Coordinates of N, CA and C in Angstrom, one line a residue:
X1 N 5.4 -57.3 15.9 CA 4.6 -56.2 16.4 C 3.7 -55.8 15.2
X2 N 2.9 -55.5 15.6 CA 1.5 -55.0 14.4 C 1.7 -53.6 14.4
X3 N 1.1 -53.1 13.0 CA 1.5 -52.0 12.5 C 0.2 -51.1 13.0
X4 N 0.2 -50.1 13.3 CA -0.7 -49.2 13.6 C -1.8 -49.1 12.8
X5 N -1.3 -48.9 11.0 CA -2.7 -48.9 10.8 C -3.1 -49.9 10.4
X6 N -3.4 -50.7 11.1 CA -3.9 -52.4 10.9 C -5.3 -52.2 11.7
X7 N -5.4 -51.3 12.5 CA -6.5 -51.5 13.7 C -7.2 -50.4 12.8
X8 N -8.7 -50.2 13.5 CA -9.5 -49.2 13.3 C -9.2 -47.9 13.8
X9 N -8.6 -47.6 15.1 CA -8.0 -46.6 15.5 C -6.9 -46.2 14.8
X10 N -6.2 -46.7 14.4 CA -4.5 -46.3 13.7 C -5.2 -45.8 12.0
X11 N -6.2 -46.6 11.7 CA -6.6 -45.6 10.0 C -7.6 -44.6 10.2
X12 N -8.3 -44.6 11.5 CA -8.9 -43.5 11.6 C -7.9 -42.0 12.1
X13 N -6.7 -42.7 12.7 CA -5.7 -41.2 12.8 C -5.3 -41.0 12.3
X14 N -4.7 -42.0 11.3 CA -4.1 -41.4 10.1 C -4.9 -40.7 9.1
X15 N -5.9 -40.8 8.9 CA -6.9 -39.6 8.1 C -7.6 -38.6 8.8
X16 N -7.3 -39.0 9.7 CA -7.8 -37.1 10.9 C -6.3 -36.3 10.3
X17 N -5.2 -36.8 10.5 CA -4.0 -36.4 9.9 C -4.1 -35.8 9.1
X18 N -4.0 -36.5 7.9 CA -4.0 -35.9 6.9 C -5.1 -35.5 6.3
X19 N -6.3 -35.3 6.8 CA -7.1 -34.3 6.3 C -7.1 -33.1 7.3
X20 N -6.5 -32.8 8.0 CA -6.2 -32.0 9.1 C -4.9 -31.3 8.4
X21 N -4.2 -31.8 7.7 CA -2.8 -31.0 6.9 C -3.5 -30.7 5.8
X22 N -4.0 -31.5 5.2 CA -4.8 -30.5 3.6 C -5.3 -29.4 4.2
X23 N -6.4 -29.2 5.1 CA -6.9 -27.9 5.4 C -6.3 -27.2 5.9
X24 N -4.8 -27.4 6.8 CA -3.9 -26.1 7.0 C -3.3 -25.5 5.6
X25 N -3.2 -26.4 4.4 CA -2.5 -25.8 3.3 C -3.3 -25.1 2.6
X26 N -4.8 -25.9 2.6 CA -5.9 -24.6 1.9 C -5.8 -23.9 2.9
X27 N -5.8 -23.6 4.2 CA -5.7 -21.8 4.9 C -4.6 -21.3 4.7
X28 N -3.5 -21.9 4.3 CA -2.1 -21.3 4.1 C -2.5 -20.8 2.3
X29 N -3.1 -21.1 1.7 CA -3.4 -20.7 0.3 C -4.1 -19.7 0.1
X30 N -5.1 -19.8 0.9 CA -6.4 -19.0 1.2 C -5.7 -17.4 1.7
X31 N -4.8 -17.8 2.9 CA -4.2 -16.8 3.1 C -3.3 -16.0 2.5
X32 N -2.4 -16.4 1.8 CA -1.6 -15.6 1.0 C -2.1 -15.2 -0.3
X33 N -3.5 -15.8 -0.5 CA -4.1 -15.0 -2.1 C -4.3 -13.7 -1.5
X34 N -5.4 -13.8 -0.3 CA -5.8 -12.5 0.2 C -4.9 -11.5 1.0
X35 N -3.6 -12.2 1.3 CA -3.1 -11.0 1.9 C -2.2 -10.3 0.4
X36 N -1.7 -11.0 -0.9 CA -1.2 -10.3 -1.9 C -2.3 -9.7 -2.5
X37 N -3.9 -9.6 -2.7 CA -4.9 -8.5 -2.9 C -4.8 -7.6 -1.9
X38 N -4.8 -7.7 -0.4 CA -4.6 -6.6 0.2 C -3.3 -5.7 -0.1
X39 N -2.2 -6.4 -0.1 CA -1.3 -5.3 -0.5 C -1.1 -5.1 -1.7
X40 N -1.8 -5.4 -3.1 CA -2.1 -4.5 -4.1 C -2.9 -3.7 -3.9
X41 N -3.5 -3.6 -3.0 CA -5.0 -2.3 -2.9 C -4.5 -1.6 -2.2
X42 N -3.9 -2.2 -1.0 CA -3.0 -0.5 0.0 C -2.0 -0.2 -1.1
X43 N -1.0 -0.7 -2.0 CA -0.1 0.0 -2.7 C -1.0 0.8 -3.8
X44 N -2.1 0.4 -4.5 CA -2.6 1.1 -5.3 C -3.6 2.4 -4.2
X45 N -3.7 2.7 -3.2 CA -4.3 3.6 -2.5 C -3.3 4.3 -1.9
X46 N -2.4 4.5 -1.6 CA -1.0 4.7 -1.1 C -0.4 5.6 -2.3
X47 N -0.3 4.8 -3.7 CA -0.2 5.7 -4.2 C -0.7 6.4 -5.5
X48 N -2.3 6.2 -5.0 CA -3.4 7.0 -5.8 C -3.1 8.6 -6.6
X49 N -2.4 9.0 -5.8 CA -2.1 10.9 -6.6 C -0.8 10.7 -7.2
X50 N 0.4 9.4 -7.2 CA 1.4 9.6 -7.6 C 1.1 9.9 -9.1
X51 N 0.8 9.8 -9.9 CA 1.0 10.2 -11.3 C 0.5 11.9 -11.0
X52 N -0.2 12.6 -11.1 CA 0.0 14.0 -10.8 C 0.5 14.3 -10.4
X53 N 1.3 14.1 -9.3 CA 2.3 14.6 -8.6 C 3.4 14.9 -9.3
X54 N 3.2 13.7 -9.7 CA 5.2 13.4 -11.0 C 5.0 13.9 -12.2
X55 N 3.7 14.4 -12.9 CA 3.4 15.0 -13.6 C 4.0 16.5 -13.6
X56 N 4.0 16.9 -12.0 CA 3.5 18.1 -12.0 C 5.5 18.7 -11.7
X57 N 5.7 17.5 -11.3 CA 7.7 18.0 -11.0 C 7.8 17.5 -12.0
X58 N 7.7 16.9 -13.0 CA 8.6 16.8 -14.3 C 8.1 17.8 -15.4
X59 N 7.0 18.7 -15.3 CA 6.6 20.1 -15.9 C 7.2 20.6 -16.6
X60 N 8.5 21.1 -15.8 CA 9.3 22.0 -15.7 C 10.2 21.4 -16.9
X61 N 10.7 20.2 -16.9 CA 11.7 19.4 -18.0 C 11.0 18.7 -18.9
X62 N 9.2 19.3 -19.5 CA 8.9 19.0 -20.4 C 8.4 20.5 -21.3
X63 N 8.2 20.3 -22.5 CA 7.8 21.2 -23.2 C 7.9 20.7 -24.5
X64 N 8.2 21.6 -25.6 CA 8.6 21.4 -27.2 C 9.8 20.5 -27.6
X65 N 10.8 20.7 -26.5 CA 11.9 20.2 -26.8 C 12.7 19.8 -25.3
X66 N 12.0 18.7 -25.0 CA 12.4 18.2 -23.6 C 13.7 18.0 -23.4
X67 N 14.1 18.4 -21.9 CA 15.6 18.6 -21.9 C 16.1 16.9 -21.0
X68 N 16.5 16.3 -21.7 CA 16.7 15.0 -21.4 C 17.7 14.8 -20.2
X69 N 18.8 15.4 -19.7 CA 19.6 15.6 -18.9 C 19.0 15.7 -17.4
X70 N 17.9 17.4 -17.4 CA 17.3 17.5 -17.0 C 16.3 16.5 -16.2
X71 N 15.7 16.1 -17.3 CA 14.4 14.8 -17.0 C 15.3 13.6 -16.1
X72 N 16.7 13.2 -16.8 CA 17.3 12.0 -16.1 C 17.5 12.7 -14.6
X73 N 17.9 14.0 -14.4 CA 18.4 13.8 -13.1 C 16.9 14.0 -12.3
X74 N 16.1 14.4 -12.7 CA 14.6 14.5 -11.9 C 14.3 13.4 -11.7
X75 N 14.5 12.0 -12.3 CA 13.5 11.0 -12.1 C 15.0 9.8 -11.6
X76 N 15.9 10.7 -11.6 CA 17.4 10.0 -10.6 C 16.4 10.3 -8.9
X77 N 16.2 12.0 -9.0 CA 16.0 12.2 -7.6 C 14.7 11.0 -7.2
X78 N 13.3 11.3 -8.1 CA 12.8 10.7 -7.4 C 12.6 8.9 -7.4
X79 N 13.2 8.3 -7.8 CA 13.8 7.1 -7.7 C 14.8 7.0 -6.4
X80 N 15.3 7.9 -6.1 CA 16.2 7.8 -4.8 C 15.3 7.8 -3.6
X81 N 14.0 8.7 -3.9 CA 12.7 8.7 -2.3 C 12.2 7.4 -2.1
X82 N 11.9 6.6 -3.8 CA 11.0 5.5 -4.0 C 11.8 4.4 -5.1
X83 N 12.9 3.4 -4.6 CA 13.5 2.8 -5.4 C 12.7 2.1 -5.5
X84 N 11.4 1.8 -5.8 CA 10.2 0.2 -6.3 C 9.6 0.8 -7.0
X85 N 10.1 2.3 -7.9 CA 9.3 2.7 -8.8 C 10.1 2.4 -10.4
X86 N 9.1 2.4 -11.9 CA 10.1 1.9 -12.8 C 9.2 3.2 -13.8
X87 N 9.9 4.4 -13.6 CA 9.2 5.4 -14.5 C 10.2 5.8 -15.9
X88 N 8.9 6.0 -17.0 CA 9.5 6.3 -18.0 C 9.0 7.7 -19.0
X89 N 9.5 8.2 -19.5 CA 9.2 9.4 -20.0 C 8.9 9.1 -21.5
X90 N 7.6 9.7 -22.1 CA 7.2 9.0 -23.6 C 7.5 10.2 -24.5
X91 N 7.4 10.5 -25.5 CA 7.1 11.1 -26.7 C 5.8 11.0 -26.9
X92 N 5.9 12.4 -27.9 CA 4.0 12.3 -28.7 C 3.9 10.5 -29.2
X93 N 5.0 10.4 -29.9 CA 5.0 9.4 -30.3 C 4.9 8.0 -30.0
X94 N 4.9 7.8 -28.5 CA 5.2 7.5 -27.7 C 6.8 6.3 -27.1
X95 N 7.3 6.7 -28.0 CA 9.0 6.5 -27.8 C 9.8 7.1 -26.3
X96 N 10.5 5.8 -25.8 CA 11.0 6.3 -24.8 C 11.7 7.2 -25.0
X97 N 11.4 8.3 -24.0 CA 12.7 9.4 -24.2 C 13.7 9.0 -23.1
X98 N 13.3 9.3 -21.8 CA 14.4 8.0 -21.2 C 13.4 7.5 -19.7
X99 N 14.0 7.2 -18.8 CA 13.4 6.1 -17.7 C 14.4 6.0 -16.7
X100 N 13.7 5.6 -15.5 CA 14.4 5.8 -14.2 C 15.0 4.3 -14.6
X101 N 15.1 3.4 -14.8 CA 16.0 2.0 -15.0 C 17.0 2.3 -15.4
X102 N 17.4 3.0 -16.4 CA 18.9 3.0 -17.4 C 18.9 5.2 -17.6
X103 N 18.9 5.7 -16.3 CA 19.4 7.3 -16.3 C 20.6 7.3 -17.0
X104 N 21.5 6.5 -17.4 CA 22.6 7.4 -18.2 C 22.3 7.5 -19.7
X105 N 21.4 6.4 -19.6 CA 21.1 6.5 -21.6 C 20.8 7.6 -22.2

């Protein structure tokens, strides 16, 4: 029996084929670049005021002599609303004072 692509028909399908799967993988490429830019832009627009916000609740447990206990359990709470957040609390200096990753430190 003769092999398919021996004829003109059988090497002309086999390259409709397989240039027919390359261009599903560049749309499968194509597509997932642009759908992970769209969901950096809705997450960055989503949460455009979060830094004010968390500025403005952690106020209270900052000053001259920040109360560290305090600060851990505030940024415990809000870590419990939004566990995909990784916040940290700086110094003038800018030295961690502590961070929602490691609250018992």
């Amino acid at each position: 029996m003769r092999s398919p692509l021996r004829s003109l028909y059988g090497r002309i399908s086999a390259l409709y084929l397989v240039l027919a799967l390359a261009l599903c993988l560049l749309c499968a490429g194509i597509i997932l670049r642009y759908f992970t830019l769209f969901a950096d832009e809705l997450d960055q627009k989503l949460n455009r005021d979060l830094a004010s916000n968390l500025a403005a609740e952690l106020a209270p447990s900052l000053g001259a002599a920040p109360d560290e206990p305090a600060l851990r359990l505030t940024l415990a709470q809000i870590v419990t609303h939004n566990p995909a957040l990784e916040l940290y609390v700086l110094d003038a200096e800018g030295r961690v004072l502590t961070s929602s990753i490691d609250p018992a430190k």
